C-alpha positions as YAML, in Angstrom:
chain: A
units: angstrom
residues:
- id: 1
  name: MET
  ca: [-46.47, 19.40, 1.57]
- id: 2
  name: SER
  ca: [-46.71, 16.74, -1.14]
- id: 3
  name: VAL
  ca: [-44.26, 16.49, -4.02]
- id: 4
  name: THR
  ca: [-46.93, 17.83, -6.36]
- id: 5
  name: ASP
  ca: [-47.46, 20.84, -4.09]
- id: 6
  name: VAL
  ca: [-43.71, 21.48, -4.00]
- id: 7
  name: ILE
  ca: [-43.57, 21.42, -7.81]
- id: 8
  name: LYS
  ca: [-46.61, 23.71, -8.18]
- id: 9
  name: GLU
  ca: [-45.24, 26.23, -5.67]
- id: 10
  name: SER
  ca: [-41.83, 26.14, -7.38]
- id: 11
  name: LEU
  ca: [-43.41, 26.86, -10.77]
- id: 12
  name: HIS
  ca: [-45.04, 29.99, -9.36]
- id: 13
  name: TYR
  ca: [-41.98, 31.13, -7.41]
- id: 14
  name: PRO
  ca: [-40.12, 32.92, -10.29]
- id: 15
  name: PHE
  ca: [-43.10, 35.22, -10.84]
- id: 16
  name: TYR
  ca: [-43.01, 36.62, -7.30]
- id: 17
  name: ASP
  ca: [-40.55, 39.27, -8.53]
- id: 18
  name: LYS
  ca: [-40.42, 39.68, -12.32]
- id: 19
  name: ILE
  ca: [-37.69, 42.35, -12.16]
- id: 20
  name: LYS
  ca: [-35.24, 40.04, -10.39]
- id: 21
  name: ILE
  ca: [-35.85, 37.21, -12.84]
- id: 22
  name: VAL
  ca: [-34.86, 39.63, -15.62]
- id: 23
  name: TYR
  ca: [-31.70, 40.58, -13.69]
- id: 24
  name: PHE
  ca: [-30.93, 36.89, -13.33]
- id: 25
  name: GLY
  ca: [-31.69, 36.41, -17.00]
- id: 26
  name: ILE
  ca: [-29.14, 39.06, -17.97]
- id: 27
  name: LEU
  ca: [-26.42, 36.84, -16.50]
- id: 28
  name: TYR
  ca: [-27.59, 33.89, -18.61]
- id: 29
  name: ALA
  ca: [-27.90, 36.11, -21.69]
- id: 30
  name: ILE
  ca: [-24.30, 37.30, -21.27]
- id: 31
  name: MET
  ca: [-23.10, 33.70, -20.94]
- id: 32
  name: GLY
  ca: [-25.08, 32.70, -24.02]
- id: 33
  name: ILE
  ca: [-23.77, 35.58, -26.13]
- id: 34
  name: CYS
  ca: [-20.17, 34.81, -25.12]
- id: 35
  name: SER
  ca: [-20.62, 31.10, -25.96]
- id: 36
  name: THR
  ca: [-22.23, 31.90, -29.33]
- id: 37
  name: ILE
  ca: [-19.46, 34.30, -30.35]
- id: 38
  name: ILE
  ca: [-16.77, 31.87, -29.17]
- id: 39
  name: SER
  ca: [-18.32, 29.13, -31.33]
- id: 40
  name: TYR
  ca: [-18.40, 31.51, -34.29]
- id: 41
  name: LEU
  ca: [-14.78, 32.61, -33.82]
- id: 42
  name: ILE
  ca: [-13.65, 28.98, -33.78]
- id: 43
  name: SER
  ca: [-15.95, 27.42, -36.38]
- id: 44
  name: ASN
  ca: [-16.05, 30.18, -39.00]
- id: 45
  name: PRO
  ca: [-12.31, 30.08, -39.87]
- id: 46
  name: LEU
  ca: [-12.48, 26.27, -40.09]
- id: 47
  name: LEU
  ca: [-15.43, 26.43, -42.49]
- id: 48
  name: HIS
  ca: [-13.53, 28.85, -44.74]
- id: 49
  name: SER
  ca: [-10.08, 27.30, -44.34]
- id: 50
  name: ASN
  ca: [-8.15, 25.86, -47.26]
- id: 51
  name: TYR
  ca: [-9.36, 22.27, -47.43]
- id: 52
  name: THR
  ca: [-6.34, 21.10, -49.46]
- id: 53
  name: SER
  ca: [-3.77, 22.40, -46.95]
- id: 54
  name: LEU
  ca: [-5.80, 20.97, -44.08]
- id: 55
  name: ALA
  ca: [-6.06, 17.59, -45.80]
- id: 56
  name: ASN
  ca: [-2.32, 17.55, -46.58]
- id: 57
  name: GLY
  ca: [-1.56, 18.46, -42.98]
- id: 58
  name: THR
  ca: [-3.34, 15.37, -41.73]
- id: 59
  name: GLU
  ca: [-0.76, 13.10, -43.38]
- id: 60
  name: ASN
  ca: [1.72, 13.63, -40.54]
- id: 61
  name: VAL
  ca: [-0.87, 13.61, -37.75]
- id: 62
  name: THR
  ca: [-0.58, 10.56, -35.50]
- id: 63
  name: THR
  ca: [-1.76, 11.77, -32.08]
- id: 64
  name: LEU
  ca: [-4.73, 13.63, -30.65]
- id: 65
  name: THR
  ca: [-2.46, 16.53, -29.64]
- id: 66
  name: GLN
  ca: [-1.23, 16.89, -33.21]
- id: 67
  name: SER
  ca: [-4.81, 16.87, -34.49]
- id: 68
  name: VAL
  ca: [-5.79, 19.61, -32.06]
- id: 69
  name: ASN
  ca: [-2.72, 21.67, -33.00]
- id: 70
  name: LEU
  ca: [-3.50, 21.30, -36.71]
- id: 71
  name: ILE
  ca: [-7.09, 22.50, -36.25]
- id: 72
  name: ALA
  ca: [-5.99, 25.34, -33.96]
- id: 73
  name: SER
  ca: [-3.47, 26.51, -36.58]
- id: 74
  name: GLN
  ca: [-6.36, 27.27, -38.95]
- id: 75
  name: ILE
  ca: [-7.78, 29.84, -36.52]
- id: 76
  name: PRO
  ca: [-6.25, 33.37, -36.50]
- id: 77
  name: SER
  ca: [-4.38, 34.30, -33.32]
- id: 78
  name: THR
  ca: [-6.59, 37.39, -32.94]
- id: 79
  name: ASN
  ca: [-9.61, 35.11, -32.65]
- id: 80
  name: TRP
  ca: [-7.92, 33.19, -29.83]
- id: 81
  name: TYR
  ca: [-7.44, 36.42, -27.87]
- id: 82
  name: TYR
  ca: [-11.15, 37.15, -28.16]
- id: 83
  name: VAL
  ca: [-11.99, 33.54, -27.26]
- id: 84
  name: ILE
  ca: [-9.92, 33.75, -24.06]
- id: 85
  name: ILE
  ca: [-11.42, 37.10, -23.04]
- id: 86
  name: LEU
  ca: [-15.00, 35.98, -23.74]
- id: 87
  name: GLY
  ca: [-14.30, 32.66, -22.00]
- id: 88
  name: ILE
  ca: [-13.17, 34.46, -18.84]
- id: 89
  name: ILE
  ca: [-16.24, 36.72, -18.92]
- id: 90
  name: ALA
  ca: [-18.55, 33.72, -19.37]
- id: 91
  name: LEU
  ca: [-16.81, 31.88, -16.51]
- id: 92
  name: VAL
  ca: [-17.09, 34.81, -14.07]
- id: 93
  name: VAL
  ca: [-20.73, 35.48, -14.98]
- id: 94
  name: GLY
  ca: [-21.51, 31.74, -14.72]
- id: 95
  name: ILE
  ca: [-20.06, 31.60, -11.21]
- id: 96
  name: LEU
  ca: [-22.15, 34.66, -10.24]
- id: 97
  name: ALA
  ca: [-25.28, 32.96, -11.61]
- id: 98
  name: THR
  ca: [-24.44, 29.85, -9.56]
- id: 99
  name: GLY
  ca: [-24.00, 32.12, -6.52]
- id: 100
  name: TYR
  ca: [-27.53, 33.42, -7.07]
- id: 101
  name: ASP
  ca: [-28.70, 29.78, -7.17]
- id: 102
  name: PHE
  ca: [-27.09, 29.44, -3.74]
- id: 103
  name: ARG
  ca: [-29.23, 32.30, -2.41]
- id: 104
  name: VAL
  ca: [-32.43, 30.99, -4.01]
- id: 105
  name: ILE
  ca: [-31.95, 27.60, -2.36]
- id: 106
  name: LYS
  ca: [-31.27, 29.27, 0.98]
- id: 107
  name: LYS
  ca: [-34.55, 31.23, 0.65]
- id: 108
  name: ALA
  ca: [-36.39, 27.97, -0.02]
- id: 109
  name: ILE
  ca: [-34.82, 26.25, 2.96]
- id: 110
  name: ASN
  ca: [-35.89, 29.18, 5.13]
- id: 111
  name: SER
  ca: [-39.44, 29.04, 3.65]
- id: 112
  name: GLU
  ca: [-39.14, 32.62, 2.34]
- id: 113
  name: ASN
  ca: [-41.19, 33.47, -0.75]
- id: 114
  name: THR
  ca: [-39.12, 36.46, -1.88]
- id: 115
  name: LEU
  ca: [-36.37, 36.26, -4.49]
- id: 116
  name: PRO
  ca: [-32.85, 37.08, -3.24]
- id: 117
  name: LYS
  ca: [-31.34, 40.51, -3.80]
- id: 118
  name: PHE
  ca: [-28.61, 41.17, -6.33]
- id: 119
  name: ASN
  ca: [-25.96, 42.62, -4.03]
- id: 120
  name: ASN
  ca: [-22.63, 41.75, -2.42]
- id: 121
  name: PHE
  ca: [-21.31, 40.33, -5.70]
- id: 122
  name: ILE
  ca: [-18.04, 39.19, -4.15]
- id: 123
  name: SER
  ca: [-20.00, 37.08, -1.68]
- id: 124
  name: MET
  ca: [-22.21, 35.82, -4.53]
- id: 125
  name: PHE
  ca: [-19.09, 34.85, -6.48]
- id: 126
  name: ILE
  ca: [-17.69, 32.93, -3.50]
- id: 127
  name: GLU
  ca: [-21.04, 31.20, -2.94]
- id: 128
  name: GLY
  ca: [-21.09, 30.14, -6.58]
- id: 129
  name: LEU
  ca: [-17.55, 28.80, -6.32]
- id: 130
  name: LYS
  ca: [-18.54, 26.68, -3.32]
- id: 131
  name: ILE
  ca: [-21.30, 24.94, -5.29]
- id: 132
  name: ILE
  ca: [-18.97, 24.37, -8.26]
- id: 133
  name: VAL
  ca: [-16.25, 22.92, -6.02]
- id: 134
  name: VAL
  ca: [-18.73, 20.50, -4.44]
- id: 135
  name: GLU
  ca: [-20.03, 19.43, -7.87]
- id: 136
  name: ILE
  ca: [-16.49, 18.85, -9.20]
- id: 137
  name: ILE
  ca: [-15.40, 16.79, -6.18]
- id: 138
  name: TYR
  ca: [-18.54, 14.63, -6.34]
- id: 139
  name: ALA
  ca: [-17.88, 14.04, -10.06]
- id: 140
  name: ILE
  ca: [-14.29, 12.81, -9.65]
- id: 141
  name: LEU
  ca: [-15.00, 9.19, -8.64]
- id: 142
  name: PRO
  ca: [-17.72, 8.58, -11.28]
- id: 143
  name: ILE
  ca: [-15.43, 10.01, -13.99]
- id: 144
  name: ILE
  ca: [-12.52, 7.80, -12.87]
- id: 145
  name: LEU
  ca: [-14.73, 4.68, -12.79]
- id: 146
  name: LEU
  ca: [-16.23, 5.35, -16.23]
- id: 147
  name: SER
  ca: [-12.81, 6.18, -17.68]
- id: 148
  name: ILE
  ca: [-11.41, 2.88, -16.44]
- id: 149
  name: GLY
  ca: [-14.37, 1.01, -17.91]
- id: 150
  name: PHE
  ca: [-14.14, 2.63, -21.35]
- id: 151
  name: THR
  ca: [-10.35, 2.21, -21.38]
- id: 152
  name: ILE
  ca: [-10.68, -1.53, -20.73]
- id: 153
  name: ILE
  ca: [-13.35, -1.78, -23.44]
- id: 154
  name: GLY
  ca: [-10.97, 0.01, -25.83]
- id: 155
  name: LEU
  ca: [-8.18, -2.44, -25.01]
- id: 156
  name: GLY
  ca: [-10.60, -5.33, -25.54]
- id: 157
  name: ASN
  ca: [-11.72, -4.03, -28.92]
- id: 158
  name: GLY
  ca: [-8.11, -3.53, -30.03]
- id: 159
  name: GLY
  ca: [-7.18, -7.12, -29.21]
- id: 160
  name: SER
  ca: [-10.64, -8.62, -29.70]
- id: 161
  name: ASN
  ca: [-10.46, -9.84, -26.11]
- id: 162
  name: ALA
  ca: [-13.91, -10.93, -24.96]
- id: 163
  name: THR
  ca: [-12.86, -11.05, -21.31]
- id: 164
  name: LEU
  ca: [-11.66, -7.43, -21.33]
- id: 165
  name: LEU
  ca: [-14.84, -6.37, -23.14]
- id: 166
  name: SER
  ca: [-16.97, -8.06, -20.49]
- id: 167
  name: ILE
  ca: [-15.00, -6.58, -17.59]
- id: 168
  name: GLY
  ca: [-15.05, -3.13, -19.16]
- id: 169
  name: SER
  ca: [-18.79, -3.33, -19.82]
- id: 170
  name: ILE
  ca: [-19.52, -4.38, -16.23]
- id: 171
  name: ILE
  ca: [-17.37, -1.52, -14.89]
- id: 172
  name: CYS
  ca: [-19.17, 0.95, -17.20]
- id: 173
  name: ILE
  ca: [-22.60, -0.25, -16.04]
- id: 174
  name: LEU
  ca: [-21.51, 0.05, -12.41]
- id: 175
  name: GLY
  ca: [-20.04, 3.46, -13.25]
- id: 176
  name: PHE
  ca: [-23.33, 4.71, -14.69]
- id: 177
  name: LEU
  ca: [-25.29, 3.46, -11.67]
- id: 178
  name: PHE
  ca: [-22.72, 5.00, -9.32]
- id: 179
  name: THR
  ca: [-22.94, 8.28, -11.27]
- id: 180
  name: ILE
  ca: [-26.71, 8.41, -10.82]
- id: 181
  name: PHE
  ca: [-26.34, 7.71, -7.10]
- id: 182
  name: MET
  ca: [-23.68, 10.38, -6.69]
- id: 183
  name: VAL
  ca: [-25.79, 12.96, -8.54]
- id: 184
  name: LEU
  ca: [-28.69, 12.27, -6.16]
- id: 185
  name: VAL
  ca: [-26.43, 12.65, -3.14]
- id: 186
  name: GLN
  ca: [-24.62, 15.70, -4.54]
- id: 187
  name: LEU
  ca: [-27.85, 17.64, -5.09]
- id: 188
  name: MET
  ca: [-28.86, 17.15, -1.46]
- id: 189
  name: ALA
  ca: [-25.28, 17.72, -0.29]
- id: 190
  name: VAL
  ca: [-25.31, 21.21, -1.85]
- id: 191
  name: ASN
  ca: [-28.54, 21.95, 0.03]
- id: 192
  name: HIS
  ca: [-27.00, 20.67, 3.27]
- id: 193
  name: MET
  ca: [-23.99, 22.94, 2.78]
- id: 194
  name: ILE
  ca: [-26.21, 25.96, 2.12]
- id: 195
  name: ALA
  ca: [-28.37, 25.15, 5.13]
- id: 196
  name: ASN
  ca: [-25.30, 25.24, 7.35]
- id: 197
  name: ASP
  ca: [-23.95, 28.72, 6.62]
- id: 198
  name: GLY
  ca: [-22.32, 27.61, 3.36]
- id: 199
  name: LYS
  ca: [-19.66, 25.52, 5.12]
- id: 200
  name: ILE
  ca: [-18.25, 23.19, 2.44]
- id: 201
  name: SER
  ca: [-17.44, 20.48, 4.98]
- id: 202
  name: TYR
  ca: [-21.18, 19.84, 5.44]
- id: 203
  name: ALA
  ca: [-21.48, 18.87, 1.77]
- id: 204
  name: PHE
  ca: [-19.18, 15.93, 2.45]
- id: 205
  name: LYS
  ca: [-20.88, 14.63, 5.59]
- id: 206
  name: PHE
  ca: [-21.92, 11.69, 3.43]
- id: 207
  name: LYS
  ca: [-23.78, 9.72, 6.09]
- id: 208
  name: ASP
  ca: [-25.72, 12.78, 7.19]
- id: 209
  name: VAL
  ca: [-26.69, 13.64, 3.62]
- id: 210
  name: VAL
  ca: [-27.86, 10.08, 2.89]
- id: 211
  name: LYS
  ca: [-29.79, 10.10, 6.18]
- id: 212
  name: ILE
  ca: [-31.54, 13.32, 5.17]
- id: 213
  name: ILE
  ca: [-32.57, 11.81, 1.83]
- id: 214
  name: GLY
  ca: [-33.90, 8.84, 3.76]
- id: 215
  name: LYS
  ca: [-35.94, 11.17, 5.94]
- id: 216
  name: VAL
  ca: [-37.39, 12.83, 2.86]
- id: 217
  name: SER
  ca: [-37.90, 9.32, 1.39]
- id: 218
  name: TRP
  ca: [-35.84, 8.08, -1.55]
- id: 219
  name: ILE
  ca: [-39.00, 7.37, -3.56]
- id: 220
  name: ARG
  ca: [-40.36, 10.85, -2.89]
- id: 221
  name: TYR
  ca: [-37.00, 12.45, -3.65]
- id: 222
  name: ILE
  ca: [-36.43, 10.57, -6.92]
- id: 223
  name: GLY
  ca: [-40.06, 11.15, -7.92]
- id: 224
  name: ALA
  ca: [-39.64, 14.90, -7.41]
- id: 225
  name: LEU
  ca: [-36.42, 14.96, -9.46]
- id: 226
  name: PHE
  ca: [-38.12, 12.97, -12.21]
- id: 227
  name: MET
  ca: [-40.94, 15.52, -12.34]
- id: 228
  name: LEU
  ca: [-38.40, 18.37, -12.40]
- id: 229
  name: VAL
  ca: [-36.59, 16.79, -15.36]
- id: 230
  name: ILE
  ca: [-39.79, 16.11, -17.32]
- id: 231
  name: ILE
  ca: [-41.18, 19.64, -16.80]
- id: 232
  name: SER
  ca: [-37.80, 21.20, -17.68]
- id: 233
  name: ILE
  ca: [-37.58, 19.11, -20.88]
- id: 234
  name: ILE
  ca: [-41.11, 20.13, -21.93]
- id: 235
  name: ILE
  ca: [-40.49, 23.84, -21.29]
- id: 236
  name: GLY
  ca: [-37.06, 23.68, -22.93]
- id: 237
  name: PHE
  ca: [-38.43, 21.87, -25.98]
- id: 238
  name: ALA
  ca: [-41.24, 24.39, -26.45]
- id: 239
  name: ALA
  ca: [-38.79, 27.28, -26.06]
- id: 240
  name: ASN
  ca: [-36.37, 25.78, -28.58]
- id: 241
  name: ILE
  ca: [-39.14, 25.51, -31.19]
- id: 242
  name: ILE
  ca: [-39.97, 29.21, -30.79]
- id: 243
  name: VAL
  ca: [-36.30, 30.18, -30.86]
- id: 244
  name: SER
  ca: [-35.70, 28.04, -33.96]
- id: 245
  name: PHE
  ca: [-38.43, 29.92, -35.83]
- id: 246
  name: ILE
  ca: [-36.74, 33.21, -34.89]
- id: 247
  name: SER
  ca: [-33.35, 31.98, -36.12]
- id: 248
  name: VAL
  ca: [-34.83, 30.67, -39.38]
- id: 249
  name: GLY
  ca: [-36.58, 34.02, -39.87]
- id: 250
  name: PHE
  ca: [-33.26, 35.86, -39.71]
- id: 251
  name: MET
  ca: [-31.66, 33.33, -42.09]
- id: 252
  name: MET
  ca: [-34.47, 33.82, -44.61]
- id: 253
  name: LEU
  ca: [-33.89, 37.57, -44.60]
- id: 254
  name: SER
  ca: [-30.22, 37.08, -45.36]
- id: 255
  name: PRO
  ca: [-27.64, 34.29, -44.88]
- id: 256
  name: LYS
  ca: [-25.35, 36.95, -43.39]
- id: 257
  name: ASN
  ca: [-27.81, 37.33, -40.50]
- id: 258
  name: VAL
  ca: [-27.20, 33.80, -39.20]
- id: 259
  name: LEU
  ca: [-24.93, 34.99, -36.38]
- id: 260
  name: LEU
  ca: [-27.29, 37.85, -35.51]
- id: 261
  name: GLY
  ca: [-30.28, 35.50, -35.46]
- id: 262
  name: THR
  ca: [-28.42, 33.06, -33.23]
- id: 263
  name: ILE
  ca: [-27.47, 35.84, -30.82]
- id: 264
  name: VAL
  ca: [-31.07, 37.15, -30.66]
- id: 265
  name: ALA
  ca: [-32.36, 33.62, -29.99]
- id: 266
  name: THR
  ca: [-29.67, 33.14, -27.32]
- id: 267
  name: ILE
  ca: [-30.66, 36.40, -25.62]
- id: 268
  name: ILE
  ca: [-34.34, 35.37, -25.54]
- id: 269
  name: VAL
  ca: [-33.51, 31.98, -24.02]
- id: 270
  name: GLY
  ca: [-31.07, 33.59, -21.57]
- id: 271
  name: LEU
  ca: [-33.44, 36.33, -20.42]
- id: 272
  name: PHE
  ca: [-36.57, 34.25, -19.96]
- id: 273
  name: ILE
  ca: [-36.18, 30.46, -20.23]
- id: 274
  name: ASN
  ca: [-32.92, 29.62, -18.45]
- id: 275
  name: PRO
  ca: [-33.52, 31.82, -15.37]
- id: 276
  name: PHE
  ca: [-37.06, 30.46, -15.00]
- id: 277
  name: LEU
  ca: [-35.88, 26.84, -15.14]
- id: 278
  name: SER
  ca: [-33.02, 27.59, -12.76]
- id: 279
  name: LEU
  ca: [-35.25, 29.32, -10.20]
- id: 280
  name: PHE
  ca: [-37.86, 26.57, -10.53]
- id: 281
  name: THR
  ca: [-35.29, 23.81, -9.92]
- id: 282
  name: ASP
  ca: [-33.51, 25.63, -7.07]
- id: 283
  name: ARG
  ca: [-36.79, 26.35, -5.31]
- id: 284
  name: ALA
  ca: [-37.98, 22.75, -5.59]
- id: 285
  name: LEU
  ca: [-34.72, 21.27, -4.29]
- id: 286
  name: GLY
  ca: [-34.54, 23.73, -1.39]
- id: 287
  name: SER
  ca: [-38.19, 23.08, -0.50]
- id: 288
  name: LEU
  ca: [-37.60, 19.33, -0.49]
- id: 289
  name: TYR
  ca: [-34.71, 19.78, 1.92]
- id: 290
  name: ASN
  ca: [-36.91, 22.00, 4.10]
- id: 291
  name: GLU
  ca: [-39.71, 19.41, 4.09]
- id: 292
  name: ARG
  ca: [-37.60, 16.88, 5.94]
- id: 293
  name: VAL
  ca: [-37.62, 19.27, 8.92]
- id: 294
  name: LYS
  ca: [-41.38, 19.75, 8.86]
- id: 295
  name: ASP
  ca: [-42.43, 16.17, 8.32]
- id: 296
  name: PHE
  ca: [-39.95, 14.28, 10.44]
- id: 297
  name: ASP
  ca: [-38.25, 14.36, 13.81]
- id: 298
  name: ILE
  ca: [-34.71, 15.41, 13.04]
- id: 299
  name: ASP
  ca: [-31.71, 16.42, 15.06]
- id: 300
  name: GLU
  ca: [-31.22, 20.16, 15.63]
- id: 301
  name: LYS
  ca: [-27.91, 20.08, 13.80]
- id: 302
  name: TYR
  ca: [-29.81, 19.70, 10.52]
- id: 303
  name: ILE
  ca: [-31.94, 22.80, 11.00]
- id: 304
  name: ILE
  ca: [-30.72, 26.08, 9.55]
- id: 305
  name: ASN
  ca: [-30.20, 28.92, 11.95]
...
């Protein structure tokens, strides 16, 4: 199957079971609603806070921690309770949604055209955690490298040291390139973990994962990811235009409806756009992993049972 065929099949995949995509969308809608309300609970008190007291408070602020504490003091404690509760709900639902991604990828690797069932939520939660753990671990080195680079640049700017600026810039460039490489490997590493009964250790068999990408072909793999990004941007952009019109419509009816309009727009995106893009991406990545079995001679240890 060519990359184009993989993309076409992945675009059709979410429509195989419209009920399940709505179930999946409910998870995204809940996350979106929680995030919107959290933003409102934090931003609204700041917008209506006493500017004079806030300005006077900044006179004694010398550190980032003090700045954060000053801003936080403007937000009622009741709001923070709601923020924590909503944050926990969003986190749990987000992990469940990631667990469903796990199952979608597994279906693709097994060449199954059906969407996964919504059951065994504890298992789904654990599966989501596995993906998140792998993503975090793969992000550690790039973050460290970029942090070192930007820190050196900051030191160079402070002392106008051209040598430090040059070293920091080189480290940052290497950090960005390394980040791109690690993202490419991490995406395939997640697939390799899922293909091997969800055993996390398989996600860190670095040589095996790189070998699998080589079997797929780096050009083919990067080309497929590029197409995924472009299509996702186009769909997301079109969706945001529609959603913006809805939000503006609510604002025109009454300024007090801004929050309601934002929540309605968030629900629409969560129910229909985000789950579609997620299923589309998961299906394409899983199918690419599966293709390396079909098109190439590969050791049995790479083939899912």
